PDB file of C-alpha atoms in Angstrom:
ATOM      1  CA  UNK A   1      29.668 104.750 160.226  1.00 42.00           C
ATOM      2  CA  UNK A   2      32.323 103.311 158.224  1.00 48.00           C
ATOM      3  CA  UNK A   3      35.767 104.538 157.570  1.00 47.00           C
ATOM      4  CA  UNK A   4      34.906 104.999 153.856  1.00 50.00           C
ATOM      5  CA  UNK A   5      31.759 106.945 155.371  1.00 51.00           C
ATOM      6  CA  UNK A   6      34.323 109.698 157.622  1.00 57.00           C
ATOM      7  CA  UNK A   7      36.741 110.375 154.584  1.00 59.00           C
ATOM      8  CA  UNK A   8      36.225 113.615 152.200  1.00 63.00           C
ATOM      9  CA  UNK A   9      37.013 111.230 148.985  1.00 61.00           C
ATOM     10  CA  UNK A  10      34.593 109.529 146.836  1.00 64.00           C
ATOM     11  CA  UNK A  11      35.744 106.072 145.862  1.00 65.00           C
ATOM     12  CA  UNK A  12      37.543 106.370 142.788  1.00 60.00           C
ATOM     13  CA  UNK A  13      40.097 108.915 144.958  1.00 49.00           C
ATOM     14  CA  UNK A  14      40.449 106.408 147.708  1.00 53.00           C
ATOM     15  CA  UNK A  15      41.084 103.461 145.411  1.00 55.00           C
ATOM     16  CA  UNK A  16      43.549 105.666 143.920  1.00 48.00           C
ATOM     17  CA  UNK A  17      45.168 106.858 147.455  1.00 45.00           C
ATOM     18  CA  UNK A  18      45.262 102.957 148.517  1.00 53.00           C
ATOM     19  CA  UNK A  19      47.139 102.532 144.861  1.00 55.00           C
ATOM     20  CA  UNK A  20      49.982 105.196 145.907  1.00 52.00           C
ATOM     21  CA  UNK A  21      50.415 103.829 149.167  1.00 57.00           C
ATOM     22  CA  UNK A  22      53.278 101.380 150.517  1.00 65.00           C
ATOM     23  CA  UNK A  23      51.520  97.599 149.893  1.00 72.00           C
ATOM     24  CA  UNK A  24      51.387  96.235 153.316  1.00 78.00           C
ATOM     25  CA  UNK A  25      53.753  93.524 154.551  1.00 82.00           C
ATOM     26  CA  UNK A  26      50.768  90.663 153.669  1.00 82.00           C
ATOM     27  CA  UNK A  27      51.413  92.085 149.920  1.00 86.00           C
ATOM     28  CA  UNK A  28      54.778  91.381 150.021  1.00 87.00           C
ATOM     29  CA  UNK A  29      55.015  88.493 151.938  1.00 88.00           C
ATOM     30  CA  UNK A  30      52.288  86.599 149.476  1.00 89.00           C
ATOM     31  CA  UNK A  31      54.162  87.995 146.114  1.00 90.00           C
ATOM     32  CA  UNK A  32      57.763  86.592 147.424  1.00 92.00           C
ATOM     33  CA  UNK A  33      55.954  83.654 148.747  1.00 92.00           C
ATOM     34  CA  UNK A  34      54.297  82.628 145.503  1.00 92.00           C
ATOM     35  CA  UNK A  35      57.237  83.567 143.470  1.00 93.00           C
ATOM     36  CA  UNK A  36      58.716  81.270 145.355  1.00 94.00           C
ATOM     37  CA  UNK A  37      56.780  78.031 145.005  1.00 94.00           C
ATOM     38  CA  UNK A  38      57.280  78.700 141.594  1.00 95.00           C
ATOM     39  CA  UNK A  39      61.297  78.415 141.297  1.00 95.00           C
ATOM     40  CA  UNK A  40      60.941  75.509 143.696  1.00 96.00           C
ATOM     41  CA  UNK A  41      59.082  73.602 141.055  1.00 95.00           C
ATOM     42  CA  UNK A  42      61.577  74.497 138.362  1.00 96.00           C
ATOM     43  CA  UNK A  43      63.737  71.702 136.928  1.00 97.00           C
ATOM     44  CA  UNK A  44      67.423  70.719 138.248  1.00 97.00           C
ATOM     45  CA  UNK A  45      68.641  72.335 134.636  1.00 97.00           C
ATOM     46  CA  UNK A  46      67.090  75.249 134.282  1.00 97.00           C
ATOM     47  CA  UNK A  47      68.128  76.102 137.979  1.00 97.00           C
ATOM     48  CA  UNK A  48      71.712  75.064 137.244  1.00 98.00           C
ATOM     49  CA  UNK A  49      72.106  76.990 133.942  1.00 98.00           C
ATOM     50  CA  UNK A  50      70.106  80.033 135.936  1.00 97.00           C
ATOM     51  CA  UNK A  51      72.595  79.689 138.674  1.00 98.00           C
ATOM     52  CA  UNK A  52      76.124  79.486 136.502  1.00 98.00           C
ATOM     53  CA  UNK A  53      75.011  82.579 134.813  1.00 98.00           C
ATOM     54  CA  UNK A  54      74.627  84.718 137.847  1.00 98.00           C
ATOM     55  CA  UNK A  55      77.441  83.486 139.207  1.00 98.00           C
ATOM     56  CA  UNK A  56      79.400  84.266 136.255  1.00 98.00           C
ATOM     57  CA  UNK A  57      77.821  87.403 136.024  1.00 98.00           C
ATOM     58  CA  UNK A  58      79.463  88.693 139.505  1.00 98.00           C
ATOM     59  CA  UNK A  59      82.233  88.976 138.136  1.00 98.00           C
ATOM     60  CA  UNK A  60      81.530  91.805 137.128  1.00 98.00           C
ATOM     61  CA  UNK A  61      81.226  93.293 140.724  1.00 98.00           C
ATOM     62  CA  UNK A  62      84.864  92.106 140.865  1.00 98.00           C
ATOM     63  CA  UNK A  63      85.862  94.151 137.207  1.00 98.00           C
ATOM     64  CA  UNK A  64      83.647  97.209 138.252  1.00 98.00           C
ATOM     65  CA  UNK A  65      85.009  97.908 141.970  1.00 98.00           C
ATOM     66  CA  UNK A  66      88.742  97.296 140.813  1.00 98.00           C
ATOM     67  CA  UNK A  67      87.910  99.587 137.650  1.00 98.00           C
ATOM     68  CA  UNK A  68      87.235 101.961 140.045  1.00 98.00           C
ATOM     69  CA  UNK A  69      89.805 101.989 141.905  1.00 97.00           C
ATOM     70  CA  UNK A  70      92.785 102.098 139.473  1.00 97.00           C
ATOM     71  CA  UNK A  71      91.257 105.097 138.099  1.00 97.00           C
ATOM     72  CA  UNK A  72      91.079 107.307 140.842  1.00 97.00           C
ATOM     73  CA  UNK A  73      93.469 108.499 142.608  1.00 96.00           C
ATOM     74  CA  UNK A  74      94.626 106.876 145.793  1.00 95.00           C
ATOM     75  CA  UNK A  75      92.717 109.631 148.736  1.00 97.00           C
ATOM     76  CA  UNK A  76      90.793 108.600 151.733  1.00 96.00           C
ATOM     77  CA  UNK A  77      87.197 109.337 149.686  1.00 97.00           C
ATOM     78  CA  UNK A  78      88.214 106.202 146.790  1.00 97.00           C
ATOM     79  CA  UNK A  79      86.290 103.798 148.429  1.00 97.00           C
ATOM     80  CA  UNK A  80      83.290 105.609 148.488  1.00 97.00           C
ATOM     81  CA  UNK A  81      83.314 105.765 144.539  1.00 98.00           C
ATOM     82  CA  UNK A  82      85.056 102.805 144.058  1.00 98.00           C
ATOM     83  CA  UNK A  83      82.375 100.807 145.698  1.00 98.00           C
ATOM     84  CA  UNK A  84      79.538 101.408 143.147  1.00 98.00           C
ATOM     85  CA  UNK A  85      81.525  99.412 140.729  1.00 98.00           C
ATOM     86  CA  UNK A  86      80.758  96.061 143.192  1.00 98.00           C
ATOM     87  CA  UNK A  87      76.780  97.001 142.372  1.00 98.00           C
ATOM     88  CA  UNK A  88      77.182  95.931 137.956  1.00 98.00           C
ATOM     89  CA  UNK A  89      77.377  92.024 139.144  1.00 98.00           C
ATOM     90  CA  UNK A  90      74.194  92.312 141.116  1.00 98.00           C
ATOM     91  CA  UNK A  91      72.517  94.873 138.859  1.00 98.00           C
ATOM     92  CA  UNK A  92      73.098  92.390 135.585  1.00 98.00           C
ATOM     93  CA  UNK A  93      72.394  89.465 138.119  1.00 98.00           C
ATOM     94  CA  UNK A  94      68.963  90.527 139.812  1.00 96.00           C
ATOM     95  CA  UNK A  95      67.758  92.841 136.692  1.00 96.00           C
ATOM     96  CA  UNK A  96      68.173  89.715 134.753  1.00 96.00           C
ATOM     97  CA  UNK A  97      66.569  87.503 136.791  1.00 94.00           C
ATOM     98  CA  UNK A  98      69.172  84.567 137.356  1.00 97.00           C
ATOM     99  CA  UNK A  99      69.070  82.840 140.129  1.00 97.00           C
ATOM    100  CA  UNK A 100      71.621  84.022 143.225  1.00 97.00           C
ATOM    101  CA  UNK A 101      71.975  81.917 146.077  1.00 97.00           C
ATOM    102  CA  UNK A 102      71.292  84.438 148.712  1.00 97.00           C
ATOM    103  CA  UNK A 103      68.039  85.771 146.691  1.00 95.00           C
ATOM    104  CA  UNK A 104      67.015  82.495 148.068  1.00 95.00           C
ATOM    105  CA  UNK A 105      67.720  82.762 152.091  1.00 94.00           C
ATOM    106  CA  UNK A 106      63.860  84.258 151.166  1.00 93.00           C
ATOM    107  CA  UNK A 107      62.356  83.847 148.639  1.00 95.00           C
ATOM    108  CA  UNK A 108      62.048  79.765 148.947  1.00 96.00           C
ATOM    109  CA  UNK A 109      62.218  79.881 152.409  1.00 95.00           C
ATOM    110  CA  UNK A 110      58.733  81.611 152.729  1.00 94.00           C
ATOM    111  CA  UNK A 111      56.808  78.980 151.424  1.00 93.00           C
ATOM    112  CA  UNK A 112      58.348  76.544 153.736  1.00 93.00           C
ATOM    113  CA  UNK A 113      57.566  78.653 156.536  1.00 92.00           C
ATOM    114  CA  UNK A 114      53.658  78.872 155.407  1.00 89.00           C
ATOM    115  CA  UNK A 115      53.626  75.294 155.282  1.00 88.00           C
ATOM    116  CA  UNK A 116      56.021  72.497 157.077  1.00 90.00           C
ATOM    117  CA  UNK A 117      56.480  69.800 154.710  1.00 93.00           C
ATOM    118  CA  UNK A 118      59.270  67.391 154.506  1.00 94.00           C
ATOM    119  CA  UNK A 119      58.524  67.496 150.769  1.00 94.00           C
ATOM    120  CA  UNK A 120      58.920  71.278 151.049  1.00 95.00           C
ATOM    121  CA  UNK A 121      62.166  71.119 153.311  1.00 96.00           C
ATOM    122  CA  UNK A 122      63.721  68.527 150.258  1.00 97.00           C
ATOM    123  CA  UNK A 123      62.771  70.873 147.328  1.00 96.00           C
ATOM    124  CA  UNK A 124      64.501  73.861 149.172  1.00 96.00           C
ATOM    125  CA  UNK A 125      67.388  71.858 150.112  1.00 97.00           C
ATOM    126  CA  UNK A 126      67.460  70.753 146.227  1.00 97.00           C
ATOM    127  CA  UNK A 127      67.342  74.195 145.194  1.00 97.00           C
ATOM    128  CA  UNK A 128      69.999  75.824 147.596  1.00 97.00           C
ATOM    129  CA  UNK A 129      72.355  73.221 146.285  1.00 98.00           C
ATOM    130  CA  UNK A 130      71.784  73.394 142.780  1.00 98.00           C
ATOM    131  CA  UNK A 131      71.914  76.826 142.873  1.00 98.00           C
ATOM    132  CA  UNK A 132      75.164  77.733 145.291  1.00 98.00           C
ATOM    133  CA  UNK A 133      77.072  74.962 143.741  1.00 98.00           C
ATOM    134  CA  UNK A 134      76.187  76.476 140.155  1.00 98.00           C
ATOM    135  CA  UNK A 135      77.139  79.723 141.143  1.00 98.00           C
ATOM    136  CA  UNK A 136      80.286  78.986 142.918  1.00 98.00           C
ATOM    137  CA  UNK A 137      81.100  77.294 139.338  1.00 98.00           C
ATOM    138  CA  UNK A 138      80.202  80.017 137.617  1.00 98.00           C
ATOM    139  CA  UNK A 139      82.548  82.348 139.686  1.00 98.00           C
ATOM    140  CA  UNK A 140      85.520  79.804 139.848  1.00 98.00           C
ATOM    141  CA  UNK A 141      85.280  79.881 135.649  1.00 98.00           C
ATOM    142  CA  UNK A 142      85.422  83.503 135.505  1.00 98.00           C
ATOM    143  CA  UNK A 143      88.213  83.964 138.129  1.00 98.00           C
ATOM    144  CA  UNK A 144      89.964  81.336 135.815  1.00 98.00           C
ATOM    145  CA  UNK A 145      89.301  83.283 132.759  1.00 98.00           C
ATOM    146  CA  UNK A 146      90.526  86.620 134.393  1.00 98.00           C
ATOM    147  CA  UNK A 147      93.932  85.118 135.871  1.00 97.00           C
ATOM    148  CA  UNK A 148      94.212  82.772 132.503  1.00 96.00           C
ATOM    149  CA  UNK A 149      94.035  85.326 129.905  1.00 97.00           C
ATOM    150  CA  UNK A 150      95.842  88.653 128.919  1.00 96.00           C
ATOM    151  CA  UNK A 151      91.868  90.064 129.010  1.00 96.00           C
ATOM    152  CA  UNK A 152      92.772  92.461 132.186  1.00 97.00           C
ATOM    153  CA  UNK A 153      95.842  94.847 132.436  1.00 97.00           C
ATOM    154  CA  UNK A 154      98.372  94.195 134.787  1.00 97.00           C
ATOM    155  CA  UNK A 155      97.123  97.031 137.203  1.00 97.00           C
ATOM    156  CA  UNK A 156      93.713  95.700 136.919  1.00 97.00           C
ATOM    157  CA  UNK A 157      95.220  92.092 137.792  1.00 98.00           C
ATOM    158  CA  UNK A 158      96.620  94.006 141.029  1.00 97.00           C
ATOM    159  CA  UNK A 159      93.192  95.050 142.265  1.00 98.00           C
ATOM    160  CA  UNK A 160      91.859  91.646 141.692  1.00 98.00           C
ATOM    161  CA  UNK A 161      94.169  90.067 144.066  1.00 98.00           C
ATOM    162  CA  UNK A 162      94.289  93.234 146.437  1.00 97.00           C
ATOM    163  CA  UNK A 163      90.265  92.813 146.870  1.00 98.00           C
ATOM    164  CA  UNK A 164      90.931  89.033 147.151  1.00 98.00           C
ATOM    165  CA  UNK A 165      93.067  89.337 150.046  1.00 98.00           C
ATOM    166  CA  UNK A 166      91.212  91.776 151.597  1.00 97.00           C
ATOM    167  CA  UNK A 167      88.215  89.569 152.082  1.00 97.00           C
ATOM    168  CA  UNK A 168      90.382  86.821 154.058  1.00 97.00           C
ATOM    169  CA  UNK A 169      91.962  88.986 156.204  1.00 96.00           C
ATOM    170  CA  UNK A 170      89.188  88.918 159.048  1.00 97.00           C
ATOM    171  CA  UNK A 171      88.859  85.598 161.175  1.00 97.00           C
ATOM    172  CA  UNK A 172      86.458  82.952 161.191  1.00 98.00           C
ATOM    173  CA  UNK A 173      84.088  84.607 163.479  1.00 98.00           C
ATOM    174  CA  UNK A 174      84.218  87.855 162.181  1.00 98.00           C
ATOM    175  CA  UNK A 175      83.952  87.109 158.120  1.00 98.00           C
ATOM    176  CA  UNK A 176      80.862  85.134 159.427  1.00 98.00           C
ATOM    177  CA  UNK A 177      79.228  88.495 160.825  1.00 98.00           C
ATOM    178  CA  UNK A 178      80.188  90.386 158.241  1.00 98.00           C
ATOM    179  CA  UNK A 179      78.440  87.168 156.285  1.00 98.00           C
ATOM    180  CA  UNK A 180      75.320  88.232 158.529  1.00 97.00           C
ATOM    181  CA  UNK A 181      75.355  91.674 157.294  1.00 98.00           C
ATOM    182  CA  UNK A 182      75.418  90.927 154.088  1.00 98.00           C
ATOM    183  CA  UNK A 183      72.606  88.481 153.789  1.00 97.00           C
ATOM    184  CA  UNK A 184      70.516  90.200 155.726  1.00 97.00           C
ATOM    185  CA  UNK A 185      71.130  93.368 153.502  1.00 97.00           C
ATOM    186  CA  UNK A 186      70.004  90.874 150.131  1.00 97.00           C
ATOM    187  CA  UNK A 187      67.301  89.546 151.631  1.00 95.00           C
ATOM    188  CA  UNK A 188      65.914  92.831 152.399  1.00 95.00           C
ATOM    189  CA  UNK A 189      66.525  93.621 148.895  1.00 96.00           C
ATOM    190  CA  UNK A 190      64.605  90.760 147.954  1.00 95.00           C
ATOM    191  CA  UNK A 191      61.685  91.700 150.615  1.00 94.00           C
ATOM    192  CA  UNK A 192      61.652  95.609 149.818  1.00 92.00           C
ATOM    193  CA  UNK A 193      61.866  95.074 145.793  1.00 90.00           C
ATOM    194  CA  UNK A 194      58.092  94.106 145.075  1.00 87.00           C
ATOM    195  CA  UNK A 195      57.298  97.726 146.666  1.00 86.00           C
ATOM    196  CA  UNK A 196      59.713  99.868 145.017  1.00 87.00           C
ATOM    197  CA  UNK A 197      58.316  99.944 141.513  1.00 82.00           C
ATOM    198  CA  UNK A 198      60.428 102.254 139.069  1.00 87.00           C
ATOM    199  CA  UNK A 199      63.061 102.821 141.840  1.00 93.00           C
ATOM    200  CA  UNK A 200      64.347  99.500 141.746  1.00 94.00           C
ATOM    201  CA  UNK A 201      67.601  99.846 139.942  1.00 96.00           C
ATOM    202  CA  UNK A 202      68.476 102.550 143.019  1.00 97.00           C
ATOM    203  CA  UNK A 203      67.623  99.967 145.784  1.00 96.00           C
ATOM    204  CA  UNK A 204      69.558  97.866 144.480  1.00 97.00           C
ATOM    205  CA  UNK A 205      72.719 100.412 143.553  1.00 98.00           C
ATOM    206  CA  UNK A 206      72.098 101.611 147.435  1.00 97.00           C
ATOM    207  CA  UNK A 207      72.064  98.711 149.149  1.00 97.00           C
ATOM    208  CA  UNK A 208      74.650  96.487 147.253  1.00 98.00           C
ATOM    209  CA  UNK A 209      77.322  99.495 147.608  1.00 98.00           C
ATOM    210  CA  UNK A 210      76.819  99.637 151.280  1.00 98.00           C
ATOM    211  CA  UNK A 211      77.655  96.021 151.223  1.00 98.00           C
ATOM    212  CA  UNK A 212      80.979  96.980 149.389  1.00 98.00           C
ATOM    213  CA  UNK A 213      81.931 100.257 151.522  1.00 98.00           C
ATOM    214  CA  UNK A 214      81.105  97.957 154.365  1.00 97.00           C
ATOM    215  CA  UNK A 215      83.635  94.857 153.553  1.00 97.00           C
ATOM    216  CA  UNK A 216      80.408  92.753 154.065  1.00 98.00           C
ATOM    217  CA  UNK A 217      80.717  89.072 153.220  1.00 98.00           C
ATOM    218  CA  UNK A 218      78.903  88.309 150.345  1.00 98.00           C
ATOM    219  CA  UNK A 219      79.709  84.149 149.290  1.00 98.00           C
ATOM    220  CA  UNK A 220      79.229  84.650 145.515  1.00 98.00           C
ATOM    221  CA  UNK A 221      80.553  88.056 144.784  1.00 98.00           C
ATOM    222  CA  UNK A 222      83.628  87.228 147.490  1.00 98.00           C
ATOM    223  CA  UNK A 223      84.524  84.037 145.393  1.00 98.00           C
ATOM    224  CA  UNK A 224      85.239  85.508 142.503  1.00 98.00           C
ATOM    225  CA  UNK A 225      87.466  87.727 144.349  1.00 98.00           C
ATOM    226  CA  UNK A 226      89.033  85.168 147.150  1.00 98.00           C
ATOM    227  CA  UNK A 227      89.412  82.244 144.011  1.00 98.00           C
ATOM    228  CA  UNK A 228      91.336  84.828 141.765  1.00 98.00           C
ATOM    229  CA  UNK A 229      94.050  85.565 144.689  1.00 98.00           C
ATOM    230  CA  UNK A 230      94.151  81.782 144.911  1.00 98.00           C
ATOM    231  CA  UNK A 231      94.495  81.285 141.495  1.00 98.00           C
ATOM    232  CA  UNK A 232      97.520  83.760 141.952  1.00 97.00           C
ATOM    233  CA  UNK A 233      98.962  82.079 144.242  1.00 97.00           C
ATOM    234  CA  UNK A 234      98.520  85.112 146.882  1.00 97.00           C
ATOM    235  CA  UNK A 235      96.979  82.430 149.109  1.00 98.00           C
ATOM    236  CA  UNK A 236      95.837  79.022 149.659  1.00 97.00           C
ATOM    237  CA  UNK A 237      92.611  77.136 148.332  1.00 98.00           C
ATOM    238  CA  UNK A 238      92.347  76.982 152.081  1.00 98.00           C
ATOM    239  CA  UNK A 239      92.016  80.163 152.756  1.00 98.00           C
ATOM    240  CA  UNK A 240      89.773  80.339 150.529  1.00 98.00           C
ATOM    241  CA  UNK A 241      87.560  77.577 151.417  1.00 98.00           C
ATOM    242  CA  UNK A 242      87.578  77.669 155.318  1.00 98.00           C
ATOM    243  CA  UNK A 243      88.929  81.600 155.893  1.00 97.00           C
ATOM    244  CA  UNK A 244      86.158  82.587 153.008  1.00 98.00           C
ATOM    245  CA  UNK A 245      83.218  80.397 151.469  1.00 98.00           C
ATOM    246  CA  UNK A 246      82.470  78.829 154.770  1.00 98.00           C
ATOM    247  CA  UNK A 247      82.398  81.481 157.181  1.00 98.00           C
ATOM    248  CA  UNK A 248      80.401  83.842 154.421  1.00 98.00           C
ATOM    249  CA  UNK A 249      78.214  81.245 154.007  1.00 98.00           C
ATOM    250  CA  UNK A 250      76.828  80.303 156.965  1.00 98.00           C
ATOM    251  CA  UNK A 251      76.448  84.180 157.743  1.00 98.00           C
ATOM    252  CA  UNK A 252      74.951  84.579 154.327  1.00 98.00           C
ATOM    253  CA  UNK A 253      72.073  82.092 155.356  1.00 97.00           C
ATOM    254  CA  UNK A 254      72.158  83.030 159.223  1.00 97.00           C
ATOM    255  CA  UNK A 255      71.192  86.759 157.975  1.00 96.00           C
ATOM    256  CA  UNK A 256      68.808  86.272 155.222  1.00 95.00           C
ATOM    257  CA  UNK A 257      66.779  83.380 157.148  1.00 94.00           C
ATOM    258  CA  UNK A 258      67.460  84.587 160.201  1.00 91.00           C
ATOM    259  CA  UNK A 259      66.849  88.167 160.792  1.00 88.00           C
ATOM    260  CA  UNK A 260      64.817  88.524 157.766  1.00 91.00           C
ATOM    261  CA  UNK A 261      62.351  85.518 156.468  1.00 91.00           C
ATOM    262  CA  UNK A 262      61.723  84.449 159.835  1.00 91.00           C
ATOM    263  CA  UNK A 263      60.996  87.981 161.842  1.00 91.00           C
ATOM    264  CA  UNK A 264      59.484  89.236 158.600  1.00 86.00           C
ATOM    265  CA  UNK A 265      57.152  86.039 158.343  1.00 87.00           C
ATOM    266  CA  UNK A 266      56.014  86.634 161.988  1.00 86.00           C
ATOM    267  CA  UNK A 267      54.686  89.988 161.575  1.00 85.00           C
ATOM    268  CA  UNK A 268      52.402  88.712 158.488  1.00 80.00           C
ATOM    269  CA  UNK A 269      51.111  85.671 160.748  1.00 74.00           C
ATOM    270  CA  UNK A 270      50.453  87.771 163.205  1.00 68.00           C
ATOM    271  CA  UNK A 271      48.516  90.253 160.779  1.00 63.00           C
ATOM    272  CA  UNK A 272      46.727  87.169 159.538  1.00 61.00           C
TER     273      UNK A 272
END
């Protein structure tokens, strides 16, 4: 007797019971996988225009958060609001489908895991530059464009730098576990997002805010931050190159490779 044969459904019920239910981790794993051979085949300039809009876009995580927080008042709960404001970069970025360098600690990295190829290892490597030196372009213009221009009141220029400075005040070692966090938090995003449906825009909201309440180092939405202090002359470029981008970075990659492509790849092989 079947399992089909012991249930109290007919079919058309238990195709519809298999429809409401979670998709297994083979579901996922093949819909992030294929979506990823296909921006690995992309051309150099669609990736790079893809990639200097998102990284423009974070700004707006920048704008939101210190919105925030210059309009409430200054109690041991602001953070708690103030951190949804970091979530309007990643909403506009990941809603609107440009291309964020630590979407890809998994999505490209999946296919490359299926199948070892030193074509496949140069195609990622093509795409992770294209697209983190396109974003870190993208949020070096807008930090330019926010300490350039009369566009942001003076207490909203405070913020900036005071969210800026904030992000380089941990050392090497710790920014780079706090870079950990917060790639392994977007790359569960990524992983999670295929079997959310409708709730999307919450998963999102929820998981990029705990990344803000959580002082998490996140390389793009940090730049814009970390560059616009610089820009300020709060601190140095090299602060902000070897106290910031690097540390964040390698965590960034560390966590979304790391503790999610790789362990989440493992349980589908061993499914398979």
């Amino acid at each position: 007797m079947t399992e089909a044969d012991d249930s109290p459904l007919n079919r058309d019920e238990r195709d519809e019971v298999r429809e409401r239910s979670n998709p297994p981790a083979l579901i996922l794993h093949e819909a992030i996988r294929l979506e990823g051979q296909e921006e690995l085949k992309r051309p150099a300039s669609s990736l790079l225009w893809s990639g200097l809009a998102a990284g423009l876009s974070m700004g707006f995580s920048m704008v939101g958060e210190a919105l925030l927080t210059t309009h409430l008042p200054d109690e041991p709960w602001r953070p708690l609001i103030a951190s949804f404001g970091y979530c309007f970069g990643f909403l506009i970025v990941i809603l609107g489908r440009q291309q964020l360098f630590t979407e890809n600690t998994l999505t490209v990295i999946l296919p490359l895991l299926q199948r070892w190829s030193t074509g496949t290892v140069l195609r990622v490597a093509r795409l992770w530059a294209l697209v983190f030196a396109a974003n870190i372009v993208g949020t070096l213009l807008f930090s330019a464009f926010a300490a350039g221009t009369e566009a942001f009141s003076p207490p909203l220029r405070a913020a900036f730098v005071e969210l800026g400075t904030t992000a380089v005040r941990s050392d090497f070692l710790t920014t780079t576990l706090h870079g950990v966090l917060a790639g392994w938090l977007i790359a569960l995003l990524v992983w999670i997002t295929p079997s959310v449906g409708q709730a999307r825009f919450f998963v999102i909201v929820a998981l990029t805010w705990l990344i803000a309440l959580g002082k998490f180092a996140h390389v793009v939405a940090g730049s814009v931050e970390v560059s616009f202090a610089a820009m300020s002359g709060e601190i140095g470029w090299d602060r902000y190159a070897f106290g910031f981008l690097l540390p964040s970075l390698i965590g960034n990659v560390l966590g979304g490779v790391g503790m999610v492509a790789l362990i989440n790849h493992a349980q589908v092989r061993q499914d398979q």
